[in-house]
Short mmCIF file of C-alpha atoms and ligand atoms in Angstrom, two decimals:
data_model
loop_
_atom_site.label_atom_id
_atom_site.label_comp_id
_atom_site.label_asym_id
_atom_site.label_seq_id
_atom_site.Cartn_x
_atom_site.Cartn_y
_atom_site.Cartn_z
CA UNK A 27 279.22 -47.45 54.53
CA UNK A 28 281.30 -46.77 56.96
CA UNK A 29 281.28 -43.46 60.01
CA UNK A 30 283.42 -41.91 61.17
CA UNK A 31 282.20 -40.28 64.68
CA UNK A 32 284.36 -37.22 65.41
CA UNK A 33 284.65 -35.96 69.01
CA UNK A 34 286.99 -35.79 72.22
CA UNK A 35 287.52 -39.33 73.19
CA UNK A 36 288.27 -41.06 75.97
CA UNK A 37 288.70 -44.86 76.30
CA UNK A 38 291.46 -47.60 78.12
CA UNK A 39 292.80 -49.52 75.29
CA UNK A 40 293.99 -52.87 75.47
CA UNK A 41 293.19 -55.27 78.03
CA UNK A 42 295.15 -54.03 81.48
CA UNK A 43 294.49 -54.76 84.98
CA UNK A 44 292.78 -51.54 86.96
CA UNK A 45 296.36 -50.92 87.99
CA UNK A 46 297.42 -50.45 84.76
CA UNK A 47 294.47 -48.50 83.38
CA UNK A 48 296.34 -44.89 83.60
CA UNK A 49 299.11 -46.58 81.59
CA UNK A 50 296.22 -47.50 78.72
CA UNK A 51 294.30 -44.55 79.14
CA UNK A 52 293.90 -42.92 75.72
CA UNK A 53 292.60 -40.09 75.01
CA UNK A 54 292.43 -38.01 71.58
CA UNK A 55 291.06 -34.05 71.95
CA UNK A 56 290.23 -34.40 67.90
CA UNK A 57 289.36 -37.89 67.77
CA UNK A 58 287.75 -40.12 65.36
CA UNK A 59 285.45 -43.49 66.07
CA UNK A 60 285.01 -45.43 62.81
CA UNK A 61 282.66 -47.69 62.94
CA UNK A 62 281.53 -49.95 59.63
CA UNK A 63 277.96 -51.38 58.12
CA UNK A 64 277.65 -53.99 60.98
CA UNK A 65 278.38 -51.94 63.80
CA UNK A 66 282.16 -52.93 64.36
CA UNK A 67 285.38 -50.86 65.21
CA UNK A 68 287.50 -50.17 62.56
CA UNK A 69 290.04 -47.24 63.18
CA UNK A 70 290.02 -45.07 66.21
CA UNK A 71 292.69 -42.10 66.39
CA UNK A 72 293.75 -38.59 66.30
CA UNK A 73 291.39 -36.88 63.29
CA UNK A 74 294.43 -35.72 61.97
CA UNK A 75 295.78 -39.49 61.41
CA UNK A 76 292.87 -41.37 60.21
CA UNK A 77 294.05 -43.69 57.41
CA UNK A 78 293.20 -42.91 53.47
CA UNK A 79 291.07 -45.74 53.29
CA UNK A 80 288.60 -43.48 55.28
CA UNK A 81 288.37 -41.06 52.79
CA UNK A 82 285.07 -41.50 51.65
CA UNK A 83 283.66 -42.53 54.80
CA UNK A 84 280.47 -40.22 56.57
CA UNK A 85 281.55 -37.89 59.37
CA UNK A 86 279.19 -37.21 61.76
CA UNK A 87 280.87 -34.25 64.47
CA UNK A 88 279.57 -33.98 67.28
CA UNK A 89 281.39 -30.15 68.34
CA UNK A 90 282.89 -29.93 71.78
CA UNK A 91 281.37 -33.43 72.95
CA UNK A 92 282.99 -36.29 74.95
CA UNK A 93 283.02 -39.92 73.42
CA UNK A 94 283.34 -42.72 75.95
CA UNK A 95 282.46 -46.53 75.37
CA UNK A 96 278.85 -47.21 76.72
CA UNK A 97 278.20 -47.65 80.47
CA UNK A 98 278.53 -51.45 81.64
CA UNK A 99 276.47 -52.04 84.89
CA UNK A 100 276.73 -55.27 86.29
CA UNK A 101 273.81 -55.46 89.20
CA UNK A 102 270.33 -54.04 88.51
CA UNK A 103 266.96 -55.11 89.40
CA UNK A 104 264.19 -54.63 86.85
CA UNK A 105 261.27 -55.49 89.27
CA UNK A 106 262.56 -52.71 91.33
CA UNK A 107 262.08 -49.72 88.67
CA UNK A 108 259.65 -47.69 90.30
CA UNK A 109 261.44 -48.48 93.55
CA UNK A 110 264.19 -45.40 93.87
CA UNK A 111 264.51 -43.85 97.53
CA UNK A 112 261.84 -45.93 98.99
CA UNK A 113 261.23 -45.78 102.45
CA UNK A 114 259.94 -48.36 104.60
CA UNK A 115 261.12 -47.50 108.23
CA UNK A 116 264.57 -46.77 108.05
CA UNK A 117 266.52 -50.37 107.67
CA UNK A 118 266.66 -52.60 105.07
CA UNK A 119 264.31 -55.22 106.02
CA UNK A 120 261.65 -52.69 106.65
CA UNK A 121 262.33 -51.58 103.14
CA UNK A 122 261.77 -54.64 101.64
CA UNK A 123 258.96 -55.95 103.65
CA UNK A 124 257.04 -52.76 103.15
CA UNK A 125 258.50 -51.37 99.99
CA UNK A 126 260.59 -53.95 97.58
CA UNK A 127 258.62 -57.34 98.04
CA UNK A 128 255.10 -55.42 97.00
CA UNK A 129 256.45 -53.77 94.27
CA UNK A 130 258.08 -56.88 92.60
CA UNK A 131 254.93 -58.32 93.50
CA UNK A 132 253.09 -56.33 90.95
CA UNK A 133 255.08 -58.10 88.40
CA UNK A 134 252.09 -60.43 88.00
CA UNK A 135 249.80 -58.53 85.95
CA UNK A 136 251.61 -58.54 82.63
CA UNK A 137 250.28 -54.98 81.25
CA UNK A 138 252.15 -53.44 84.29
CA UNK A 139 254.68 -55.44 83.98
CA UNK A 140 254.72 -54.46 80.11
CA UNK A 141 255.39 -51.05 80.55
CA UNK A 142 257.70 -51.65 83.18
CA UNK A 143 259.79 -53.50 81.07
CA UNK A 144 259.58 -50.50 78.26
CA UNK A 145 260.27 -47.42 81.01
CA UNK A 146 263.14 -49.63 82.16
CA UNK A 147 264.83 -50.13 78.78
CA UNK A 148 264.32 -46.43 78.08
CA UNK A 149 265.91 -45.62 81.40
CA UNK A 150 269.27 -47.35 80.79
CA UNK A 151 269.25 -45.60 76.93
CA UNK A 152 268.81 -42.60 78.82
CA UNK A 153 271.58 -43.59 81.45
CA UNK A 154 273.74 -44.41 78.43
CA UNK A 155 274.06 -48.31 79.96
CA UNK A 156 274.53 -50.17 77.23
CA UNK A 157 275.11 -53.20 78.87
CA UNK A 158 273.59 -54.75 82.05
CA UNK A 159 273.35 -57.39 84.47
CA UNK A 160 269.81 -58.01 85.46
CA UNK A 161 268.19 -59.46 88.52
CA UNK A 162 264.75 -60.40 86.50
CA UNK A 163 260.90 -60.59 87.94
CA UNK A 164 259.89 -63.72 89.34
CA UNK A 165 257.43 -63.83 86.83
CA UNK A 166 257.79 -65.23 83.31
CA UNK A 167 255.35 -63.54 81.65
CA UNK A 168 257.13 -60.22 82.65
CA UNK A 169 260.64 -61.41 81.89
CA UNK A 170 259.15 -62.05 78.22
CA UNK A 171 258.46 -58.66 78.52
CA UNK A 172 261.79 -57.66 79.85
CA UNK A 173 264.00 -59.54 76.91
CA UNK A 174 261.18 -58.28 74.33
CA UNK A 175 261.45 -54.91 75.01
CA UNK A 176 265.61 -55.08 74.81
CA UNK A 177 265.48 -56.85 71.76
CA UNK A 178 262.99 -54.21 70.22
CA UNK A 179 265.54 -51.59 70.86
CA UNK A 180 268.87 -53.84 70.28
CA UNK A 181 269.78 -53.01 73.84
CA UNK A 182 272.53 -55.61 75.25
CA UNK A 183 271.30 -57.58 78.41
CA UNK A 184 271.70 -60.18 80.40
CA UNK A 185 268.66 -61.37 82.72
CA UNK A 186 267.33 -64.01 84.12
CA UNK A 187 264.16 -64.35 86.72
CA UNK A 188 265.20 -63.90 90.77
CA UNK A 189 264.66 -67.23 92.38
CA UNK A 190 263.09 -67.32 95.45
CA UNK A 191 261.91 -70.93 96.99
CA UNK A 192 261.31 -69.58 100.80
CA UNK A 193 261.05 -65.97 102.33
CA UNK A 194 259.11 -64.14 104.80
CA UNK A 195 255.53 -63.79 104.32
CA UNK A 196 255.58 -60.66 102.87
CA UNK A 197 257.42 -62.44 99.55
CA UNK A 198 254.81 -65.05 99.57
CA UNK A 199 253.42 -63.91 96.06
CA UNK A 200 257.26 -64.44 94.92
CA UNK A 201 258.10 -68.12 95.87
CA UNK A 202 257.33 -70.91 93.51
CA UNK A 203 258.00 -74.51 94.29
CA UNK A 204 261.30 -76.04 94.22
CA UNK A 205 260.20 -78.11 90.87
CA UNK A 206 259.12 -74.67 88.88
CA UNK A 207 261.95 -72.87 89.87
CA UNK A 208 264.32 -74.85 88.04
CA UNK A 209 261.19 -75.39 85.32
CA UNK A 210 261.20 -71.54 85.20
CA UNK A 211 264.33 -70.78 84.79
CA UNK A 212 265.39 -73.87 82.44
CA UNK A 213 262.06 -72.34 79.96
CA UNK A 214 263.61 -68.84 80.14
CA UNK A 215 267.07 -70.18 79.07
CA UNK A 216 265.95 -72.36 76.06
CA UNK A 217 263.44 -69.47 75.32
CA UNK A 218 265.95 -66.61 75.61
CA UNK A 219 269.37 -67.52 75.55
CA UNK A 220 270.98 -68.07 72.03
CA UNK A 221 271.27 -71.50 71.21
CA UNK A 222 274.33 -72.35 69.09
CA UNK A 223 278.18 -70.80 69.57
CA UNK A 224 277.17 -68.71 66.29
CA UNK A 225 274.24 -67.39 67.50
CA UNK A 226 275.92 -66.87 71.02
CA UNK A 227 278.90 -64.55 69.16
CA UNK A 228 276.54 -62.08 68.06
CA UNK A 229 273.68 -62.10 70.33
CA UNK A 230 273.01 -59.18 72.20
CA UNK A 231 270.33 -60.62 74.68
CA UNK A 232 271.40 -63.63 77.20
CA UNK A 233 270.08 -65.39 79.96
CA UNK A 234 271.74 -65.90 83.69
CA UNK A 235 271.09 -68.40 86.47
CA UNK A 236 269.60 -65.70 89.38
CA UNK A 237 268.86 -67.10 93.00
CA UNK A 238 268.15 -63.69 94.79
CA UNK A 239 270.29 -64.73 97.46
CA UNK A 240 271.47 -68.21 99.64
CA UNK A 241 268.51 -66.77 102.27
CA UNK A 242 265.87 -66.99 99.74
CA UNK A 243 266.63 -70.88 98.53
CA UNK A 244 267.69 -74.26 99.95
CA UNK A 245 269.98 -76.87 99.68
CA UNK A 246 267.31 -78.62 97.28
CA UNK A 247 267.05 -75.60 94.94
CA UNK A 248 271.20 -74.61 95.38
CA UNK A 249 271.53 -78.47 94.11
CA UNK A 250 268.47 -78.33 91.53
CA UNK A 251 270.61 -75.10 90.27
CA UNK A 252 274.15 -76.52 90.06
CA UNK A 253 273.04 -79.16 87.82
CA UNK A 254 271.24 -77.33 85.45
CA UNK A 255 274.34 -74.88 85.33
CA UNK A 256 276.04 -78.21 84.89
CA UNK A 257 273.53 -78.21 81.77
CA UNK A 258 274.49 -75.37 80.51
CA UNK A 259 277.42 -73.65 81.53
CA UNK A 260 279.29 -74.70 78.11
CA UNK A 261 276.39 -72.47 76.45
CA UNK A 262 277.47 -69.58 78.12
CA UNK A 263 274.75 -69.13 80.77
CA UNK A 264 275.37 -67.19 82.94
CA UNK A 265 275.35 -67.14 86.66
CA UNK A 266 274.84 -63.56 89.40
CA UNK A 267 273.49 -63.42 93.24
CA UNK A 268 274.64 -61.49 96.08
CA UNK A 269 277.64 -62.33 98.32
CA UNK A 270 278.47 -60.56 101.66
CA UNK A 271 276.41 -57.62 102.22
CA UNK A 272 275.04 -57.19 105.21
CA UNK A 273 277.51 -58.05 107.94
CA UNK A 274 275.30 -56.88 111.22
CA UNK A 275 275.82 -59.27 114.04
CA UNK A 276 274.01 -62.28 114.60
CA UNK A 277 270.06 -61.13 112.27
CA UNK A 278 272.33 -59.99 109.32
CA UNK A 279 272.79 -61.88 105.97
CA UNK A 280 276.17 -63.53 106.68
CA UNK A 281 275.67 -64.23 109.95
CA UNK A 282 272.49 -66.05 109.01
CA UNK A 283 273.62 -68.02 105.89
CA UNK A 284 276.39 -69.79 107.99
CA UNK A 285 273.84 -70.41 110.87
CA UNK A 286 271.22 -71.90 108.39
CA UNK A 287 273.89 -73.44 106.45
CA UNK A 288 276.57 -73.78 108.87
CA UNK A 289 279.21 -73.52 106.62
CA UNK A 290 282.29 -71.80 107.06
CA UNK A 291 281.89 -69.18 104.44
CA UNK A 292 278.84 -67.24 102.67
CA UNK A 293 280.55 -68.33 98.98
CA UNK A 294 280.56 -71.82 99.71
CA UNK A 295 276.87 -72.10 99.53
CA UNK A 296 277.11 -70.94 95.62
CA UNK A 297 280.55 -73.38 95.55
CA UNK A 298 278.47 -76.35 95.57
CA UNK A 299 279.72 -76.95 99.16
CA UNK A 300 276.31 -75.65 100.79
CA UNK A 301 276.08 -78.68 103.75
CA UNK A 302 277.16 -78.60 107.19
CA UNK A 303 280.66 -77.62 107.55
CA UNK A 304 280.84 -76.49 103.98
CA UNK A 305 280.67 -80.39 102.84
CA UNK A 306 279.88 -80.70 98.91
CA UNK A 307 276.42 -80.96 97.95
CA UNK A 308 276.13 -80.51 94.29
CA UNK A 309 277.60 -78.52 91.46
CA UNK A 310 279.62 -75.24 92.17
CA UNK A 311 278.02 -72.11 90.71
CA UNK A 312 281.13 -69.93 89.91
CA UNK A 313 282.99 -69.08 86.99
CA UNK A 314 283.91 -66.67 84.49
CA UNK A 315 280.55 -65.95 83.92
CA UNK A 316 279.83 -65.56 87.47
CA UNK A 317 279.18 -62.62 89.21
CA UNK A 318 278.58 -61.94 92.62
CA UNK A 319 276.52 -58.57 93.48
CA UNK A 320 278.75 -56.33 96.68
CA UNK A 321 281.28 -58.57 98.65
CA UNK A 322 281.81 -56.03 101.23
CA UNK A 323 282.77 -58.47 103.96
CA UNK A 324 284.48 -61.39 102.15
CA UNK A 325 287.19 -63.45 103.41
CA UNK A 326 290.28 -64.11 102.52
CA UNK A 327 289.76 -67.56 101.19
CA UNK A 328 286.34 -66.25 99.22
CA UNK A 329 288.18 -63.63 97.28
CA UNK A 330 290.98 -66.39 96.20
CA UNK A 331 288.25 -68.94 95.51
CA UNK A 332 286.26 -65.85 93.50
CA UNK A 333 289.84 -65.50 91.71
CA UNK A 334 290.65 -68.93 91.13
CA UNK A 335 288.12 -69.66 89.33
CA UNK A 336 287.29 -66.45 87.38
CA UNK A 337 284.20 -64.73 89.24
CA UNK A 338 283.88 -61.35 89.28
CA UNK A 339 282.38 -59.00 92.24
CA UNK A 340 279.94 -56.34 90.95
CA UNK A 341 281.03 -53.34 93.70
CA UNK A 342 278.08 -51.19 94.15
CA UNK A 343 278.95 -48.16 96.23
CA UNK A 344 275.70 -46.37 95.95
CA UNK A 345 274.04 -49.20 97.58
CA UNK A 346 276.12 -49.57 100.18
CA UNK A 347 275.54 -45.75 101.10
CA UNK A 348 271.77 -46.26 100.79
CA UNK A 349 271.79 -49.38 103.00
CA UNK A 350 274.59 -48.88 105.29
CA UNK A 351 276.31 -51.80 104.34
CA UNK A 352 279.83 -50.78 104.68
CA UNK A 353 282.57 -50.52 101.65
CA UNK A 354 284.10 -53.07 99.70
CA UNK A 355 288.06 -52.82 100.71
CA UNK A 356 289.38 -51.87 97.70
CA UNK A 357 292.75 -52.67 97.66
CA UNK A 358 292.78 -55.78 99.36
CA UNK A 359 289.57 -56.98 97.30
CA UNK A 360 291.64 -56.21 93.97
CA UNK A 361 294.77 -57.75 95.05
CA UNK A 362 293.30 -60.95 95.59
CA UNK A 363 292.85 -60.85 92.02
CA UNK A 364 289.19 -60.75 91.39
CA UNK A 365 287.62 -58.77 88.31
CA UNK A 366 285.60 -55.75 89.87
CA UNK A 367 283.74 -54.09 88.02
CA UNK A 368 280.53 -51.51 88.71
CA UNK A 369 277.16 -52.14 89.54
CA UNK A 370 273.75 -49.25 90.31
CA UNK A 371 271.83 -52.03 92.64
CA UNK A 372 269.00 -49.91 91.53
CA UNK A 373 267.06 -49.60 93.73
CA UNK A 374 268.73 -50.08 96.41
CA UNK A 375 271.21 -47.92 94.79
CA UNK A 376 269.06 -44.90 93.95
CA UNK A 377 271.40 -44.07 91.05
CA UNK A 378 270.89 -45.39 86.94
CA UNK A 379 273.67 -43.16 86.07
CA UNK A 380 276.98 -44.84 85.92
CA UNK A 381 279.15 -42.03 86.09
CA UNK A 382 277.34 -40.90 89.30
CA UNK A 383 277.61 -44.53 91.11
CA UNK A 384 281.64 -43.92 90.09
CA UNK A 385 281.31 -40.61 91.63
CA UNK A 386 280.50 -42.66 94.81
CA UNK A 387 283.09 -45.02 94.46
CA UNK A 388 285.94 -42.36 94.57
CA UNK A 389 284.33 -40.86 97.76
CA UNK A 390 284.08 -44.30 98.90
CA UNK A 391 287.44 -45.41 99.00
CA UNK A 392 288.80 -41.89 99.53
CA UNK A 393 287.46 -42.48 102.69
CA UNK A 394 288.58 -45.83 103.97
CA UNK A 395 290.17 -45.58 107.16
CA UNK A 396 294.00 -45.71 107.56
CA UNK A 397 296.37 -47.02 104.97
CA UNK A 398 292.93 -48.11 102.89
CA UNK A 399 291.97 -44.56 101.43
CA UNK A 400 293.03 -43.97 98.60
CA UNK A 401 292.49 -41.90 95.40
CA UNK A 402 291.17 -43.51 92.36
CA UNK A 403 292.66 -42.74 89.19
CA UNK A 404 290.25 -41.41 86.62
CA UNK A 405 291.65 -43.99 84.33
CA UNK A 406 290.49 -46.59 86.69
CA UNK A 407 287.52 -45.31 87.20
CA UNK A 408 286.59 -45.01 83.31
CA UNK A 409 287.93 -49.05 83.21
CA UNK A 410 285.67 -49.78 86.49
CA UNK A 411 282.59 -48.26 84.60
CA UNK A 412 283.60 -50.05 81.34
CA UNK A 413 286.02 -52.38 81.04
CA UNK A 414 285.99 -53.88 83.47
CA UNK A 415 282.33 -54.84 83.00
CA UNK A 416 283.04 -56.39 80.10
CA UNK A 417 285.58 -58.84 81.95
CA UNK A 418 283.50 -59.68 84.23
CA UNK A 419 280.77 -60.31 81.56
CA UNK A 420 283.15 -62.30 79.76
CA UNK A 421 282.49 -60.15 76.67
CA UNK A 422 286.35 -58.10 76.85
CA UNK A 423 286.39 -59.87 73.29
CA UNK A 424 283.12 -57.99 72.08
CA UNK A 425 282.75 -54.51 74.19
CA UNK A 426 284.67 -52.07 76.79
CA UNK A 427 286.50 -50.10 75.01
CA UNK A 428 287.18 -48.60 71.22
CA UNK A 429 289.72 -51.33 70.35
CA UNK A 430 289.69 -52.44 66.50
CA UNK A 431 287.39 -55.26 66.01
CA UNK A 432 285.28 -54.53 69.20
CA UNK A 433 281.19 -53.59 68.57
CA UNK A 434 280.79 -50.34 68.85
CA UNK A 435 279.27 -49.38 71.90
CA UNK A 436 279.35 -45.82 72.79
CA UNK A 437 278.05 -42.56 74.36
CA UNK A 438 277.83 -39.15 73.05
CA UNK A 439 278.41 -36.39 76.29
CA UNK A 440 277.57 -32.39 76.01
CA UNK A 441 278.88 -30.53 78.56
CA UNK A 442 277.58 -27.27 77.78
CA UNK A 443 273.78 -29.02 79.14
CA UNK A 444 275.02 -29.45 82.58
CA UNK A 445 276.58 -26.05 83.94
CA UNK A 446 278.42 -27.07 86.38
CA UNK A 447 280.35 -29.46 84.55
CA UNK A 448 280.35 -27.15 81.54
CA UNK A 449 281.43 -23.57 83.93
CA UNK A 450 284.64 -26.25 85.09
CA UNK A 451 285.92 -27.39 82.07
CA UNK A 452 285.51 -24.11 80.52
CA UNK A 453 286.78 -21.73 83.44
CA UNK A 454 288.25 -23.82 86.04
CA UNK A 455 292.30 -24.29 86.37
CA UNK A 456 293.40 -27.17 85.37
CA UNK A 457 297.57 -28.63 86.08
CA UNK A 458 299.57 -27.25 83.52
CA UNK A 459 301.74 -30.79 82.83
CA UNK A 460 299.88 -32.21 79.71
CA UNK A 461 299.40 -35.86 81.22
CA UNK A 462 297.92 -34.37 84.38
CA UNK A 463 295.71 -31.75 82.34
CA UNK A 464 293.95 -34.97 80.73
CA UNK A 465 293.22 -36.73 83.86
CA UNK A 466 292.27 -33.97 85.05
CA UNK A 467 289.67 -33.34 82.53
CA UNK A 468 288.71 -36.96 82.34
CA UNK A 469 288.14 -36.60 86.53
CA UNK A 470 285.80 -33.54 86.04
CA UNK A 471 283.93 -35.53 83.17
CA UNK A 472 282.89 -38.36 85.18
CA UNK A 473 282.41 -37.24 88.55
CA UNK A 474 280.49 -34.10 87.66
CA UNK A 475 278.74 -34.90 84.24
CA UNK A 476 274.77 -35.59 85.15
CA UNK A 477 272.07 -37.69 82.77
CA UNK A 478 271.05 -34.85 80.86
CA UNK A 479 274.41 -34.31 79.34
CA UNK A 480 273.90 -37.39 77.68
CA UNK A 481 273.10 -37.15 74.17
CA UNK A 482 273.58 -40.31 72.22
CA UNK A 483 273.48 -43.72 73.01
CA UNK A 484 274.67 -46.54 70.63
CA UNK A 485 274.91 -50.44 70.83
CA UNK A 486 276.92 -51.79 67.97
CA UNK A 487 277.13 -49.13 65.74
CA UNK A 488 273.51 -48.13 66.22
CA UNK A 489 271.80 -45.24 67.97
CA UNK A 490 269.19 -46.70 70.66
CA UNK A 491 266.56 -44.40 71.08
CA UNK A 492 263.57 -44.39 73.61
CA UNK A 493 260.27 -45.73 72.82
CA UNK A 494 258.43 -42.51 74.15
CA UNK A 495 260.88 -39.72 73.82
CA UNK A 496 262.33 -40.47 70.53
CA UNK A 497 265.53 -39.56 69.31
ZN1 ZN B 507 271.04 -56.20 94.57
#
């Protein structure tokens, strides 16, 4: 049978560029979402317009609530879930020496790892994530735990285990061999990933190719990688690290990956051209299913190689706060071309919620110096936190927004359990011109709606709920 959710909705329809995204912005203040047996779109509109063939369908209302497709965070960490505002000394490699490397060493002991992989499934229901882009543990056992638990509550992920061949000594408990980590990481993709271009249409769990980053392999494991991506890139594997973070002179990650490297630029190591003076080595790395966590400090010819060839930069403004790592230039990032799309970081980003790490992203950019500021549309910013995710997922076909023939993937948002979001919309003065009254609304919804406001969370057609808290 099918349902017929009735709401205020807000989605971008069609398949624009961020530019575009006001253009595409729709938005219905009686709205329905039908969705049928198996979880797919079939209508969405004005309640007043829904087609006769609806007639008979269920109508669930959910009075004075926002509709919005489901939250689409492209860089997470699952080891790091009981990591949030840690502090190790003040600087990032204090805070992973002393916080982040022990606590994704506890990974090992598969009970804790267990119900770490349980409270971090629950946490992205809560957060209304619906999809995500996981940096995995280093060990197997608790990546089994990891897919098992997102499969038990048909959350959509895609994981795969952070590779790490060398590190300091305080990641010791991390490394494996050169030989397991491809052995590792080829088990968890014949173990995890769906298997035939069937299975692959409908699943809802997939695996990803994960070095943590260039610093924490070597040439033998960034060649070992490119052929088994070689393997199975056609299965739709995918591929995620990190890509120009830190820029501090000469001890900071980009410095350092062209001095161990010495290549030209940080991207060519995952280009397959990872010898001295970016020579080719092995099998390039990008792709449409690529994505590359930050690129804050990217040059020119890395943002047309990440556009050429379809990879996708997962901007994480939270983390860039936490860690001082600058801001992603937006406008000259997205005019290159490249897919960006929204990423937590958690932990480094001490943020689950979405809507809150978009919050960031308009102060971010609000704030670049000179001609760079500028002021995010709300439209874009509902497209970065959903959308645009699903390009650079490669699943546009599947999720993003409430086009016909998508899965339905949405969230349910009260604003009467947040008062400060709830006061605004009800009280505050909004523009008068009708266009400007609904981004205006939209605005207030995502930069000052908070977790709790979150009521329902569904993945094709199907409310997730929480293992411990219920419904
Ligand atoms: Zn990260």
């Amino acid at each position: 049978m099918t349902t017929i959710h009735r709401g205020r909705i807000f989605h971008v329809a069609g398949s624009p560029t961020v530019h575009e995204a006001a253009q595409h912005l729709a938005y219905f203040d009686d709205g329905g979402l039908a969705v049928d047996d198996a979880g797919t779109i079939v209508w969405c509109g004005h309640w007043a317009d829904r087609p006769i063939e609806l007639a008979d369908a269920e109508v669930v209302t959910y009075a004075g609530c926002f509709l919005m497709p489901g939250f689409v965070d492209t860089h997470m960490h699952f080891p790091q879930v009981n990591c949030g505002d840690s502090y190790g000394g003040g600087q990032l490699l204090e805070w992973l020496t002393q916080c982040i490397f022990p606590s994704e060493a506890r990974f090992a002991d598969p009970n804790y790892a267990r119900q770490a992989a349980a409270e971090w499934c629950d946490r992205m229901i809560t957060a209304g994530t619906t999809t995500g882009l996981i940096f995995g543990s280093q060990f197997p056992t608790a990546q089994d735990a990891l897919f098992e638990a997102a499969r038990v509550r048909g959350l959509r992920i895609i994981a795969g285990r952070t590779i790490m061949t060398v590190g300091p000594e305080s990641a010791g408990p991390l490394l494996t061999s050169e030989r397991d980590a491809i052995e590792f990481t080829r088990n968890e993709i014949e173990k995890w990933h769906p298997k035939t271009d069937a299975e692959r249409s409908s699943a809802l769990q997939q695996v990803a190719i994960v070095p943590r980053f260039s610093l924490s392999v070597t040439t033998t494991t960034l060649a070992g990688l490119g052929e088994l991506y070689d393997e199975y890139r056609a299965k739709g594997v995918y591929f995620t690290s990190h890509l120009n973070e830190n820029n501090r002179p000469g001890t900071g990650e980009i410095d350092s990956v062209k001095r161990l490297y010495e290549v030209d630029a940080y991207l060519d190591t995952y280009d397959g051209r990872f010898l001295p003076g970016s020579k080719h080595g092995g099998s390039s790395l990008l792709g449409r299913r690529s994505v590359m966590a930050h690129g804050v400090h990217c040059q020119d010819r890395e943002l047309a190689r990440m556009a050429e060839t379809g990879t996708s930069i997962a901007h994480c403004p939270t983390s860039q706060l936490f860690l001082g790592s600058g801001t992603m230039p937006w406008t000259r990032t997205v005019d290159w071309g490249v897919t960006v799309a929204i990423g937590s970081d958690f932990s480094a980003g001490d943020e689950w919620f979405i809507p809150q790490v978009l919050n960031a992203a308009f102060k971010v950019h609000i704030s670049e110096p000179g001609d760079a500021g500028l002021s995010l549309h709300p439209a874009a910013l509902l497209f970065l936190g959903t959308l645009a995710g699903a390009r650079a997922l490669d699943l546009e076909d599947r999720i993003g927004n409430f086009d016909v023939g998508k899965e339905a993937d949405f969230v349910v948002v009260d604003p009467s359990r947040w008062d400060q979001y709830g006061n605004t919309l009800r009280w505050g003065a909004r523009p008068t011109d009708p266009e400007l009254e609904r981004d205006a609304l939209l605005f207030t919804t995502i930069m000052a709606m908070r977790e709790p406001t979150l009521t329902h969370t569904f993945v094709r057609g199907r409310r997730l709920v929480t293992a411990d808290r219920g419904a």
